[in-house]
Amino acid sequence: MASDKRLPSQQLKSEIIRSIRTALLELGRATKAELCQRLQYSFPTISKFLMQMEEAGEVTISGLDESSGGRRAIRYAYNPNYRLGMAIFLEKNETNYTIYNCIGEVIKEGNLPSILEEDVSTLVSLIEDEKKTNPKIQSVAIGVPGAVKHGKIFLIPGYEKYQNLNLKRCIEDQLSIPTIVENDMNAAVIGYMTQKNLKENISLMYLYLGKNGPGAGIAVNGEIVRGKTFFSGEVQFIPQYDNRNFIEALTGDHGGSSMQSDYKVDAISRLVATITSILNPHYIIFCEDELAPALLNQIAECSATYVPKEHLPELAVSDLKCDYLIGLQSLGLGLLVSQQID
Amino acid sequence: MASDKRLPSQQLKSEIIRSIRTALLELGRATKAELCQRLQYSFPTISKFLMQMEEAGEVTISGLDESSGGRRAIRYAYNPNYRLGMAIFLEKNETNYTIYNCIGEVIKEGNLPSILEEDVSTLVSLIEDEKKTNPKIQSVAIGVPGAVKHGKIFLIPGYEKYQNLNLKRCIEDQLSIPTIVENDMNAAVIGYMTQKNLKENISLMYLYLGKNGPGAGIAVNGEIVRGKTFFSGEVQFIPQYDNRNFIEALTGDHGGSSMQSDYKVDAISRLVATITSILNPHYIIFCEDELAPALLNQIAECSATYVPKEHLPELAVSDLKCDYLIGLQSLGLGLLVSQQID
DNA sequence: CTGACTTATTAAACGCGTTTAATAAGTCAG
DNA sequence: CTGACTTATTAAACGCGTTTAATAAGTCAG
């Protein structure tokens, strides 16, 4: 076990810095008085850390406030380019990555063939090279099509090189950059929550129907659900009809007369009703390229035949790719914001 | 908004006391050195608080350790009767309550007719009277057959006197005893986790089949799931067959030939498979008076026809009444342990 | 039964965030 | 343009947990 003997005072210091950073990023600009009001630390404490951060170039003075009857207050702004993050999407067919700053602006985008079947060193080199040309990169967030817990990839069918690899530790040990690894659908869930600014204690399911079978990312009480064997969200197996589970109902042969989309709507509605009965989440999100907005109403109506209407979640469509990106960036930003002051 | 301007130092102090109490209750007896090893506070700090607690009678010296080569260490024990808790079960047909100490020993049991249809003052008087004869009672935990959030009863069909009542605030304001209110099934979930000493990040469902329809308490990542409209766990609505949901499958007419328990087993197995596909929990618990142990194996086997076996949760039976009690006691103990020192 | 050695406990000095007092830098009426 | 009044900032004193040094209370070989 590593020496995690972090003194309470050290911990407190880190927490103060972290909270100043997030407050400044959220507010855009703030005075010392506003920060100590919001963060419940004393003026001298805020003042001390803000001075250090200004000296390091992490915050800048953006001007003086108008006087409200007395001495004019100094207004501070966070320097969004002080540190950068790198988000990497490892996919079957390609590898995308972005370099972004603390307010989510993308500085650079990159695209490569898939490296999932190659040795991990390929990925390490990619990061190392980008870090060389851009030394401000201080966090890496990697999305993978597999089950991840605490940075270790427990299950990633078809890619032996990554199976059972602690990718987080691997990169942190070799490159000394704080790293986070997350499953793709879970990152999308995090991205959606970030984007909609959903507070904690929100529950939602993000459903991806897919060509090769559906999958879902789920958050309960604001936290990602992983499950005992990383099987959570594998909704394809849910028994829905006498002889068909969800994937069979979605794709199977139904011998006949009904409209092609009717049985799909019923299957999805049954899933919505099931999730509602179990988790009663606030939202269920579908991929906008998989589901015509008109179908949402049909699904809502049909779900209400199974479950009292007032308990149904809000149904919405969203851009999975975009949420995935925002999720990874948000995870990476969390690392940036927690880092020690230089 | 109340004056929640609690100084960081005050907060830290409370946290130190809380952690000493839980450590001492968990360990039974401990030396100062063991406590500061475990809790990561310095020796002088532990020493100071332990002295205060000893003066107050909250901890006692249980003797000296054998020497391990030097001065013999003093071993301290928590006084389990220093403070007591009261757990109250409000039910349709009766009202039960227990008074218990910090190690869960029941000091007194009481039984009354149901008071759910009476005015809340009946409940307040009950607590007040017990508190008079036993002033050591410093926490109240109340279990109700309804949906609760932060002490407020949002939904309790059939009992208007309690509907939309903030029972926690009501009792705390009138009697100045820290109070917690929780739903019955959720309390059972908490009780089961406490009893089995399950760490955080565990997920489980506690299923009650019931005479008037099934219901479930669910914990995900160690936290109770309440849902957007307190509807979570209402598994009776889950569509399971072409024309039957869970409650219909459990109770309905199946026209004939199959054994009475066969369709029940299939319906429950489908529920197990569904929960597994969505949450992949570690445990699903049934009530031991509702399900013969032999059925568990049948359910496990049948579930495996819907979902790969390795992902199934551990299925177990337990005593609901007992778990409910332990859950309430555990919640009340949490209050006791968080209280300020006298 | 003494002195070298352990280990537990107490006492003094320190570090750091908070509280409170002092100072700096504005506004505005007359 | 001065003085009463605001508001922001800085400086000094304080509180409390930690670190480090000193002391207390044992063991054990010879």
XYZ file of C-alpha atoms (C1' of nucleotides) in Angstrom:
744
model
C 0.000 0.000 0.000
C 1.312 3.410 -0.963
C 2.119 6.052 1.617
C -1.244 7.766 1.747
C -0.312 9.460 4.986
C -1.558 12.805 3.792
C -1.735 15.271 6.626
C -5.146 16.823 7.248
C -3.601 20.229 6.603
C -2.257 19.134 3.205
C -5.681 17.726 2.386
C -7.372 20.935 3.414
C -4.978 22.977 1.280
C -5.721 20.867 -1.802
C -9.420 21.136 -1.165
C -9.241 24.923 -0.899
C -7.366 25.203 -4.176
C -9.737 22.803 -5.884
C -12.749 24.726 -4.710
C -11.317 28.085 -5.791
C -10.624 26.663 -9.238
C -14.080 25.218 -9.759
C -15.762 28.341 -8.409
C -13.723 30.561 -10.700
C -14.396 28.338 -13.709
C -18.096 28.270 -12.935
C -18.449 31.967 -12.234
C -16.085 33.089 -14.966
C -14.851 36.010 -12.902
C -15.068 36.724 -9.190
C -13.836 38.953 -6.386
C -12.181 37.668 -3.253
C -15.274 38.595 -1.256
C -17.518 36.600 -3.625
C -15.253 33.595 -3.345
C -15.153 33.584 0.428
C -18.917 34.068 0.547
C -19.424 31.115 -1.770
C -16.723 28.812 -0.480
C -17.018 29.584 3.239
C -13.325 30.157 3.707
C -12.058 33.306 5.352
C -10.923 36.304 3.394
C -7.231 35.944 4.320
C -7.222 32.315 3.210
C -8.806 33.033 -0.154
C -6.472 35.983 -0.522
C -3.365 33.953 0.154
C -4.145 31.222 -2.359
C -5.367 33.614 -4.992
C -2.076 35.494 -4.734
C -0.114 32.285 -5.227
C -2.257 31.374 -8.202
C -1.819 34.794 -9.710
C 1.950 34.586 -9.361
C 1.875 31.211 -11.110
C -0.196 32.677 -13.947
C -3.182 30.498 -13.112
C -5.472 33.458 -12.436
C -5.337 36.947 -13.858
C -6.724 40.273 -12.732
C -9.538 41.150 -15.057
C -10.070 44.649 -13.699
C -11.630 46.624 -10.900
C -15.326 46.554 -10.041
C -17.350 49.723 -10.016
C -17.413 51.098 -6.516
C -20.421 50.151 -4.475
C -19.754 52.991 -2.053
C -16.208 52.233 -1.012
C -12.930 50.921 -2.259
C -13.224 49.156 -5.592
C -12.789 45.378 -5.469
C -10.354 43.522 -7.702
C -11.989 40.983 -9.990
C -10.093 37.810 -10.840
C -10.467 35.443 -13.787
C -9.209 31.927 -14.327
C -6.708 31.484 -17.146
C -8.386 28.720 -19.136
C -5.195 27.805 -20.952
C -3.096 27.400 -17.847
C -3.393 23.651 -18.132
C -4.768 21.456 -20.911
C -6.339 18.041 -21.041
C -6.245 15.295 -23.639
C -9.301 13.140 -24.322
C -8.810 9.934 -26.275
C -11.534 7.763 -27.769
C -10.398 4.222 -28.430
C -12.839 2.681 -30.864
C -13.137 -0.339 -33.081
C -12.698 1.554 -36.309
C -10.724 4.626 -35.390
C -8.952 6.561 -32.700
C -10.012 10.144 -32.075
C -8.514 12.543 -29.649
C -8.882 16.160 -28.656
C -6.802 18.572 -26.682
C -8.944 21.041 -24.782
C -8.568 23.756 -22.209
C -10.219 24.312 -18.855
C -13.360 25.828 -20.300
C -13.807 23.001 -22.766
C -12.502 24.743 -25.892
C -10.944 22.241 -28.236
C -7.392 23.314 -29.112
C -6.557 20.429 -31.399
C -8.258 17.395 -32.851
C -6.592 14.265 -34.106
C -7.673 11.124 -35.899
C -5.883 7.826 -36.369
C -6.735 4.276 -37.341
C -7.819 2.103 -34.447
C -5.019 1.144 -32.094
C -7.043 -1.240 -29.941
C -5.434 -4.262 -31.528
C -1.945 -2.894 -31.161
C 0.315 -2.939 -28.179
C -0.394 -0.379 -25.475
C 2.937 1.285 -26.257
C 1.290 2.796 -29.346
C -1.138 4.637 -27.120
C 1.609 5.677 -24.718
C 3.678 7.080 -27.595
C 0.705 9.021 -28.922
C 0.245 10.727 -25.586
C 3.968 11.231 -25.105
C 4.302 12.925 -28.505
C 1.405 15.276 -27.929
C 2.725 16.104 -24.482
C 6.092 16.959 -26.037
C 4.613 19.477 -28.470
C 2.203 20.707 -25.825
C 3.721 20.439 -22.371
C 0.715 22.104 -20.823
C -1.215 18.848 -21.135
C -1.627 17.718 -17.563
C -4.429 15.178 -17.716
C -5.519 12.321 -19.925
C -9.039 10.891 -20.135
C -9.469 7.712 -22.138
C -12.754 6.212 -23.245
C -12.875 2.526 -24.079
C -15.543 0.101 -25.310
C -15.183 -2.084 -22.242
C -15.800 -2.432 -18.528
C -13.543 -0.320 -16.338
C -13.135 0.029 -12.588
C -10.587 2.279 -10.942
C -8.630 2.524 -14.179
C -8.426 -1.202 -14.815
C -10.052 -2.657 -17.897
C -11.773 -5.796 -16.688
C -13.575 -6.779 -19.837
C -12.981 -5.671 -23.398
C -14.005 -8.488 -25.741
C -11.860 -8.868 -28.811
C -8.894 -6.802 -27.682
C -6.531 -9.031 -25.716
C -3.835 -6.370 -25.490
C -6.078 -4.290 -23.289
C -7.854 -7.057 -21.394
C -7.176 -6.919 -17.641
C -4.826 -3.981 -18.112
C -4.684 -1.232 -15.519
C -4.458 1.437 -18.180
C -4.587 4.277 -15.677
C -1.603 3.044 -13.727
C 0.197 2.083 -16.896
C 0.118 5.626 -18.251
C 0.632 7.387 -14.939
C 3.698 5.275 -14.222
C 5.267 5.793 -17.638
C 4.363 9.415 -18.334
C 3.526 10.908 -14.931
C 0.299 12.449 -16.188
C -2.855 12.021 -14.097
C -5.095 9.694 -16.083
C -8.653 8.460 -15.938
C -10.180 5.631 -17.937
C -13.890 5.158 -18.413
C -16.344 3.092 -20.386
C -17.844 4.857 -23.403
C -21.502 4.776 -22.373
C -20.642 5.777 -18.814
C -18.648 8.721 -20.132
C -21.706 9.727 -22.169
C -23.864 9.580 -19.044
C -21.374 11.798 -17.229
C -21.250 14.105 -20.246
C -25.009 14.424 -20.390
C -25.214 15.249 -16.693
C -22.412 17.795 -17.006
C -23.957 19.452 -20.022
C -27.432 19.719 -18.541
C -25.860 20.810 -15.274
C -27.805 18.154 -13.401
C -27.164 18.190 -9.718
C -26.358 15.185 -7.657
C -29.030 12.677 -6.675
C -30.221 12.525 -10.244
C -30.775 9.133 -11.849
C -30.758 8.499 -15.562
C -30.292 5.857 -18.203
C -28.609 6.522 -21.533
C -29.762 3.936 -24.051
C -27.816 2.998 -27.149
C -29.691 0.643 -29.432
C -26.724 -0.184 -31.643
C -26.307 -2.383 -34.670
C -25.008 -5.342 -32.704
C -27.338 -5.072 -29.760
C -28.325 -2.465 -27.253
C -26.444 -1.274 -24.197
C -27.019 1.373 -21.613
C -25.117 3.577 -19.250
C -26.835 4.180 -15.927
C -26.331 6.685 -13.151
C -28.157 6.437 -9.835
C -27.953 9.220 -7.261
C -25.460 10.902 -9.586
C -23.095 7.954 -9.527
C -22.276 5.511 -12.297
C -23.650 2.008 -11.785
C -21.088 -0.674 -12.614
C -22.464 -3.792 -11.012
C -21.010 -6.887 -9.464
C -19.551 -8.222 -12.721
C -19.693 -5.066 -14.842
C -22.835 -6.383 -16.416
C -25.104 -3.469 -15.557
C -26.757 -1.873 -18.554
C -26.800 -5.075 -20.589
C -30.499 -4.561 -21.184
C -30.591 -6.832 -24.214
C -31.215 -9.795 -21.908
C -34.360 -8.477 -20.250
C -37.243 -10.928 -20.778
C -40.085 -8.884 -22.197
C -42.535 -11.242 -23.879
C -43.499 -14.879 -23.496
C -40.663 -15.935 -25.748
C -38.576 -12.875 -26.508
C -36.134 -10.733 -24.617
C -35.339 -7.107 -25.486
C -32.835 -7.735 -28.273
C -35.034 -10.387 -29.845
C -38.012 -8.056 -29.690
C -35.991 -5.284 -31.294
C -34.505 -7.291 -34.124
C -36.409 -10.527 -34.422
C -38.933 -11.778 -36.922
C -42.475 -11.050 -35.903
C -44.174 -12.923 -38.652
C -46.115 -10.368 -40.233
C -48.743 -7.848 -40.361
C -47.685 -5.154 -37.891
C -45.837 -2.048 -38.959
C -42.088 -2.407 -38.700
C -41.736 0.201 -36.004
C -44.703 -0.814 -33.881
C -43.090 -3.712 -32.129
C -39.936 -1.680 -31.687
C -41.946 1.016 -29.936
C -43.587 -1.542 -27.697
C -40.285 -3.183 -26.803
C -38.688 0.135 -25.951
C -41.774 1.199 -24.029
C -41.644 -1.970 -21.996
C -38.017 -1.209 -21.240
C -38.968 2.315 -20.178
C -41.717 0.926 -17.947
C -39.328 -1.620 -16.458
C -36.662 0.947 -15.671
C -39.321 3.222 -14.213
C -40.644 0.484 -11.944
C -37.185 -0.350 -10.684
C -35.213 2.897 -10.610
C -37.823 5.570 -11.340
C -35.092 7.726 -12.935
C -35.387 11.372 -13.868
C -34.343 10.900 -17.486
C -34.007 8.279 -20.159
C -31.874 9.434 -23.068
C -31.865 7.982 -26.558
C -29.415 8.574 -29.392
C -30.785 11.147 -31.779
C -29.504 9.308 -34.849
C -31.283 6.135 -33.790
C -34.697 7.430 -32.883
C -36.885 9.904 -34.748
C -38.182 12.542 -32.316
C -41.734 11.597 -33.320
C -41.184 8.155 -31.863
C -40.534 9.656 -28.433
C -44.181 10.572 -28.065
C -45.281 7.139 -29.158
C -42.947 5.602 -26.605
C -44.207 7.900 -23.866
C -47.807 7.041 -24.650
C -47.159 3.344 -24.900
C -45.131 3.299 -21.659
C -48.070 4.893 -19.884
C -50.125 1.781 -20.601
C -47.740 -0.175 -18.377
C -46.950 2.313 -15.630
C -48.833 5.317 -14.181
C -47.923 8.269 -16.338
C -46.816 10.572 -13.532
C -43.911 8.314 -12.650
C -42.429 8.150 -16.138
C -39.059 9.816 -16.643
C -38.463 12.626 -19.064
C -37.637 11.056 -22.413
C -35.141 12.907 -24.572
C -32.754 12.417 -27.475
C -29.171 13.581 -27.462
C -25.965 13.392 -29.474
C -24.075 10.403 -28.105
C -20.751 11.313 -29.712
C -20.956 14.807 -28.300
C -21.957 13.655 -24.804
C -19.139 11.116 -24.870
C -16.644 13.881 -25.645
C -18.007 16.172 -22.968
C -17.964 13.312 -20.485
C -14.309 12.573 -21.088
C -13.445 16.264 -20.954
C -15.364 16.626 -17.727
C -13.494 13.695 -16.192
C -10.188 15.149 -17.348
C -11.113 18.560 -16.022
C -11.742 16.949 -12.647
C -8.137 15.789 -12.673
C -6.816 19.203 -13.712
C -8.745 20.951 -11.005
C -7.486 18.593 -8.306
C -3.840 19.024 -9.107
C -1.367 20.629 -6.793
C -0.286 24.163 -7.337
C 3.098 24.550 -9.032
C -31.957 29.351 5.504
C -30.609 28.384 8.908
C -27.262 29.583 10.148
C -25.179 26.700 8.875
C -22.027 28.722 9.307
C -20.215 25.930 11.015
C -16.555 26.705 11.333
C -14.214 24.164 9.765
C -12.667 23.635 13.201
C -16.042 22.798 14.739
C -16.704 20.391 11.881
C -13.330 18.764 12.340
C -13.943 18.361 16.056
C -17.292 16.631 15.463
C -15.719 14.369 12.885
C -12.946 13.352 15.266
C -15.427 12.487 18.004
C -17.646 10.612 15.571
C -14.732 8.574 14.293
C -13.490 7.729 17.778
C -16.963 6.511 18.719
C -17.425 4.298 15.690
C -13.919 2.898 15.983
C -14.407 2.100 19.649
C -17.808 0.501 18.987
C -16.386 -1.544 16.154
C -13.238 -2.636 17.959
C -14.893 -3.115 21.321
C -11.769 -1.974 23.177
C -8.747 -0.040 22.017
C -5.630 1.806 23.125
C -4.863 5.384 22.186
C -2.094 4.179 19.892
C -4.476 1.817 18.080
C -6.978 4.609 17.611
C -4.513 7.073 16.174
C -3.121 4.375 13.914
C -6.589 3.575 12.646
C -8.042 7.069 12.493
C -4.957 8.933 11.307
C -5.177 11.597 13.964
C -2.210 12.433 16.137
C -1.692 10.960 19.538
C -2.292 14.200 21.451
C -5.570 14.767 19.626
C -6.898 11.297 20.346
C -5.673 11.652 23.894
C -7.457 14.943 24.444
C -10.853 13.759 23.211
C -10.620 10.408 24.908
C -9.956 12.223 28.203
C -13.044 14.372 27.714
C -15.115 11.331 26.888
C -13.846 9.487 29.904
C -14.736 12.405 32.170
C -18.234 12.419 30.705
C -18.566 8.691 31.344
C -18.774 7.901 27.657
C -15.675 5.704 27.691
C -14.213 3.694 30.525
C -10.784 2.284 31.221
C -11.001 -1.453 30.807
C -7.517 -2.184 32.080
C -3.857 -2.176 31.154
C -2.381 -4.156 28.298
C 0.395 -6.642 28.905
C 3.688 -4.925 28.342
C 5.185 -5.416 24.914
C 8.598 -4.389 26.191
C 7.863 -1.013 27.704
C 5.235 0.943 29.563
C 1.864 -0.776 29.581
C -0.819 0.893 27.483
C -4.244 1.815 28.825
C -7.118 0.108 27.058
C -10.382 2.000 26.681
C -13.906 0.702 26.107
C -17.057 2.464 24.978
C -19.887 2.581 27.503
C -22.727 1.121 25.445
C -25.407 2.506 27.733
C -24.135 6.065 27.665
C -26.883 6.987 25.240
C -29.916 5.059 24.028
C -31.985 5.081 20.878
C -35.657 4.471 20.268
C -36.848 2.675 17.137
C -40.520 2.901 16.225
C -42.345 0.841 13.635
C -45.546 2.450 12.437
C -47.630 -0.232 10.803
C -51.123 -0.772 9.584
C -52.109 -3.170 12.335
C -49.843 -2.290 15.226
C -47.146 -0.048 16.562
C -43.962 -1.648 17.841
C -41.042 0.068 19.398
C -37.753 -0.828 21.004
C -35.269 1.024 23.130
C -31.737 -0.142 22.483
C -28.209 0.788 23.439
C -25.146 1.559 21.317
C -24.253 -2.064 20.736
C -27.771 -2.919 19.646
C -28.969 -4.595 22.835
C -32.690 -4.133 23.272
C -33.443 -2.570 26.674
C -37.196 -2.428 26.344
C -39.856 -3.479 23.882
C -43.305 -1.996 23.519
C -46.424 -2.770 21.549
C -49.495 -0.654 20.858
C -52.423 -0.613 18.469
C -51.724 1.198 15.218
C -51.531 4.958 15.576
C -51.234 5.741 11.880
C -54.811 6.908 11.686
C -54.505 9.104 14.750
C -53.092 12.562 15.053
C -49.328 12.880 15.111
C -49.516 14.107 18.694
C -50.142 10.499 19.764
C -46.735 9.572 18.397
C -45.098 12.630 19.939
C -46.563 11.757 23.345
C -45.359 8.185 23.090
C -41.806 9.373 22.515
C -42.074 12.070 25.162
C -43.269 9.587 27.785
C -40.507 7.101 27.063
C -37.964 9.891 27.124
C -39.236 10.951 30.541
C -38.755 7.511 32.066
C -35.506 7.067 30.185
C -33.748 10.399 29.660
C -30.788 8.686 28.063
C -32.796 8.292 24.876
C -31.075 10.657 22.471
C -32.251 9.511 19.063
C -35.441 8.354 17.423
C -35.687 6.287 14.254
C -39.131 5.828 12.767
C -40.076 3.384 10.040
C -43.202 4.060 7.985
C -45.018 2.270 5.149
C -44.582 5.229 2.817
C -42.176 7.260 0.715
C -39.808 9.463 2.689
C -37.163 11.976 1.713
C -35.142 13.997 4.176
C -37.631 13.257 6.920
C -40.703 14.294 4.981
C -43.380 11.712 4.202
C -44.320 12.385 0.599
C -46.653 9.501 0.030
C -48.433 7.275 2.506
C -51.694 6.077 0.976
C -54.572 5.775 3.409
C -53.133 7.814 6.251
C -53.941 11.467 5.652
C -52.657 12.558 9.047
C -49.150 11.658 7.974
C -49.364 12.576 4.293
C -46.926 15.368 3.367
C -45.776 15.678 6.954
C -42.169 16.451 7.753
C -42.142 14.010 10.626
C -38.454 14.490 11.333
C -38.756 18.228 11.770
C -42.024 17.836 13.660
C -40.428 15.678 16.357
C -37.115 17.499 16.487
C -38.876 20.827 16.953
C -41.203 19.570 19.671
C -38.931 17.245 21.587
C -35.382 18.280 20.615
C -34.336 14.697 19.933
C -32.430 13.984 16.719
C -34.812 11.977 14.549
C -34.666 10.027 11.325
C -37.602 8.713 9.316
C -37.290 5.995 6.703
C -39.431 3.779 4.546
C -39.851 0.213 5.839
C -38.274 -1.639 2.899
C -35.415 0.840 2.717
C -34.758 0.368 6.406
C -34.659 -3.385 5.803
C -32.100 -2.873 3.032
C -29.959 -0.791 5.363
C -30.402 -3.376 8.084
C -29.324 -6.206 5.814
C -26.221 -4.299 4.741
C -25.362 -3.447 8.325
C -25.846 -6.980 9.522
C -23.781 -8.577 6.775
C -21.224 -5.812 7.215
C -21.325 -5.056 3.505
C -18.981 -2.317 2.496
C -19.902 0.594 0.336
C -20.319 0.220 -3.406
C -22.527 -2.784 -2.892
C -25.821 -3.010 -4.747
C -28.758 -5.106 -3.667
C -32.482 -5.508 -3.952
C -34.678 -6.672 -1.095
C -37.882 -8.148 -2.474
C -41.099 -8.424 -0.533
C -43.785 -10.337 -2.361
C -46.615 -9.380 -0.021
C -50.265 -10.235 0.070
C -51.349 -7.076 -1.676
C -48.590 -6.900 -4.245
C -44.841 -6.935 -4.279
C -42.463 -4.124 -3.456
C -38.734 -3.813 -3.226
C -36.076 -1.787 -1.492
C -33.014 -1.101 -3.587
C -29.523 0.116 -2.777
C -27.017 1.015 -5.467
C -23.411 1.785 -4.599
C -24.409 1.496 -0.972
C -27.051 4.219 -1.243
C -30.813 3.891 -1.130
C -32.563 4.485 -4.448
C -35.637 6.688 -4.082
C -36.372 7.808 -7.593
C -37.877 10.888 -9.164
C -41.370 10.331 -7.741
C -40.536 7.784 -5.005
C -41.714 5.068 -7.330
C -38.524 3.011 -7.377
C -39.005 -0.577 -6.288
C -42.591 -0.768 -7.514
C -41.683 -3.877 -9.430
C -45.264 -5.075 -9.723
C -45.635 -3.036 -12.925
C -42.794 -4.633 -14.860
C -44.131 -6.122 -18.126
C -42.938 -9.708 -18.181
C -45.073 -11.637 -20.632
C -47.104 -10.820 -23.712
C -50.081 -9.890 -21.574
C -48.977 -9.971 -17.947
C -46.839 -7.838 -15.719
C -45.115 -9.085 -12.569
C -48.028 -8.874 -10.188
C -50.389 -10.477 -12.692
C -47.910 -13.257 -13.294
C -47.556 -13.813 -9.564
C -51.232 -13.895 -8.720
C -53.202 -14.299 -11.900
C -55.107 -17.194 -13.376
C -53.017 -19.271 -15.704
C -55.685 -21.582 -16.914
C -54.548 -24.785 -15.871
C -52.147 -27.534 -16.090
C -48.883 -26.185 -14.674
C -47.892 -26.626 -11.055
C -48.938 -23.767 -8.846
C -45.394 -22.671 -8.061
C -43.959 -23.079 -11.563
C -45.218 -19.837 -12.986
C -44.303 -18.065 -9.778
C -40.744 -19.305 -10.137
C -40.622 -18.155 -13.734
C -41.998 -14.726 -12.923
C -39.508 -14.224 -10.098
C -36.707 -15.541 -12.267
C -37.591 -13.072 -14.969
C -37.470 -10.336 -12.362
C -34.059 -11.551 -11.211
C -32.842 -11.589 -14.814
C -34.218 -8.112 -15.398
C -32.580 -6.655 -12.313
C -29.349 -8.381 -13.234
C -29.396 -6.925 -16.742
C -30.009 -3.429 -15.447
C -28.205 -3.153 -12.114
C -26.178 -6.359 -11.880
C -26.428 -6.206 -8.093
C -24.434 -8.264 -5.640
C -27.454 -9.633 -3.800
C -31.155 -10.171 -4.156
C -32.846 -10.925 -0.853
C -36.198 -12.612 -0.379
C -38.306 -12.897 2.755
C -37.751 -16.237 4.400
C -41.416 -16.612 5.337
C -42.482 -16.101 1.728
C -40.082 -18.353 -0.101
C -39.049 -21.897 0.727
C -35.253 -22.201 0.531
C -35.677 -24.956 -2.032
C -37.244 -22.461 -4.402
C -34.066 -20.390 -4.399
C -32.247 -23.019 -6.408
C -35.091 -23.273 -8.867
C -35.057 -19.509 -9.286
C -31.294 -19.463 -9.756
C -31.522 -22.173 -12.403
C -34.423 -20.588 -14.184
C -32.800 -17.139 -14.147
C -29.740 -18.616 -15.809
C -31.863 -19.404 -18.853
C -32.346 -15.673 -19.363
C -28.964 -14.250 -18.373
C -25.437 -15.726 -18.325
C -25.053 -17.469 -15.003
C -21.840 -15.725 -13.911
C -23.573 -12.374 -13.741
C -26.404 -13.472 -11.469
C -26.433 -12.033 -7.967
C -26.243 -14.096 -4.854
C -29.810 -15.071 -3.955
C -30.615 -15.344 -0.276
C -33.496 -15.334 2.162
C -33.589 -13.245 5.292
C -35.877 -12.218 8.122
C -37.544 -8.981 7.001
C -38.826 -8.013 10.435
C -35.392 -8.490 11.915
C -33.611 -6.584 9.144
C -36.126 -3.787 9.473
C -35.354 -3.497 13.187
C -31.616 -3.567 12.647
C -31.973 -0.990 9.893
C -33.808 1.440 12.138
C -31.350 0.825 14.967
C -28.449 1.405 12.617
C -29.935 4.694 11.430
C -30.543 5.755 15.017
C -27.039 4.743 16.014
C -25.747 6.997 13.252
C -27.489 9.885 14.958
C -26.143 8.954 18.391
C -22.622 8.713 17.121
C -22.790 12.101 15.410
C -23.951 13.992 18.466
C -21.915 16.589 20.215
C -20.087 15.771 23.354
C -21.804 16.906 26.555
C 18.771 -4.633 42.215
C 20.868 -1.815 38.622
C 21.267 0.126 34.047
C 20.300 -0.373 29.073
C 16.435 -0.642 26.372
C 11.263 -0.329 25.019
C 7.050 1.677 24.711
C 3.340 4.961 26.409
C 2.290 9.436 27.656
C 2.901 14.366 28.382
C 4.743 18.976 27.245
C 6.452 22.486 24.273
C 6.986 24.511 19.682
C 4.988 24.903 15.208
C 1.812 25.588 11.152
C -2.068 27.221 9.255
C -6.792 28.832 8.832
C -9.857 32.127 11.423
C -11.183 36.147 13.943
C -10.664 40.728 14.903
C -8.469 45.162 14.552
C -6.167 48.464 11.672
C -5.425 50.549 7.335
C -6.170 51.724 2.383
C -9.014 53.480 -1.091
C -12.965 54.767 -2.724
C -17.910 57.939 -2.761
C -20.585 61.930 -1.948
C -22.920 65.966 0.277
C -22.123 70.551 1.223
C -11.961 70.184 -1.885
C -12.939 68.485 2.745
C -14.738 65.222 6.104
C -18.136 61.594 7.161
C -19.115 57.279 5.490
C -18.445 52.722 2.790
C -16.134 48.894 1.346
C -11.755 46.236 0.292
C -7.548 44.746 1.926
C -3.796 43.922 5.150
C -1.839 42.905 9.739
C -1.858 41.007 14.272
C -3.689 37.798 17.717
C -5.879 33.437 18.400
C -7.315 28.419 18.307
C -6.435 23.946 17.489
C -4.387 19.837 15.477
C 0.440 18.209 14.468
C 5.264 17.504 15.101
C 8.984 16.884 17.917
C 11.263 16.645 22.315
C 11.019 15.274 27.073
C 9.385 12.310 30.601
C 7.080 8.262 32.771
C 6.740 3.493 33.349
C 7.603 -0.728 32.162
C 11.106 -5.233 30.859
C 15.129 -7.923 31.240
C 20.042 -9.505 31.371
C 23.694 -9.892 34.403
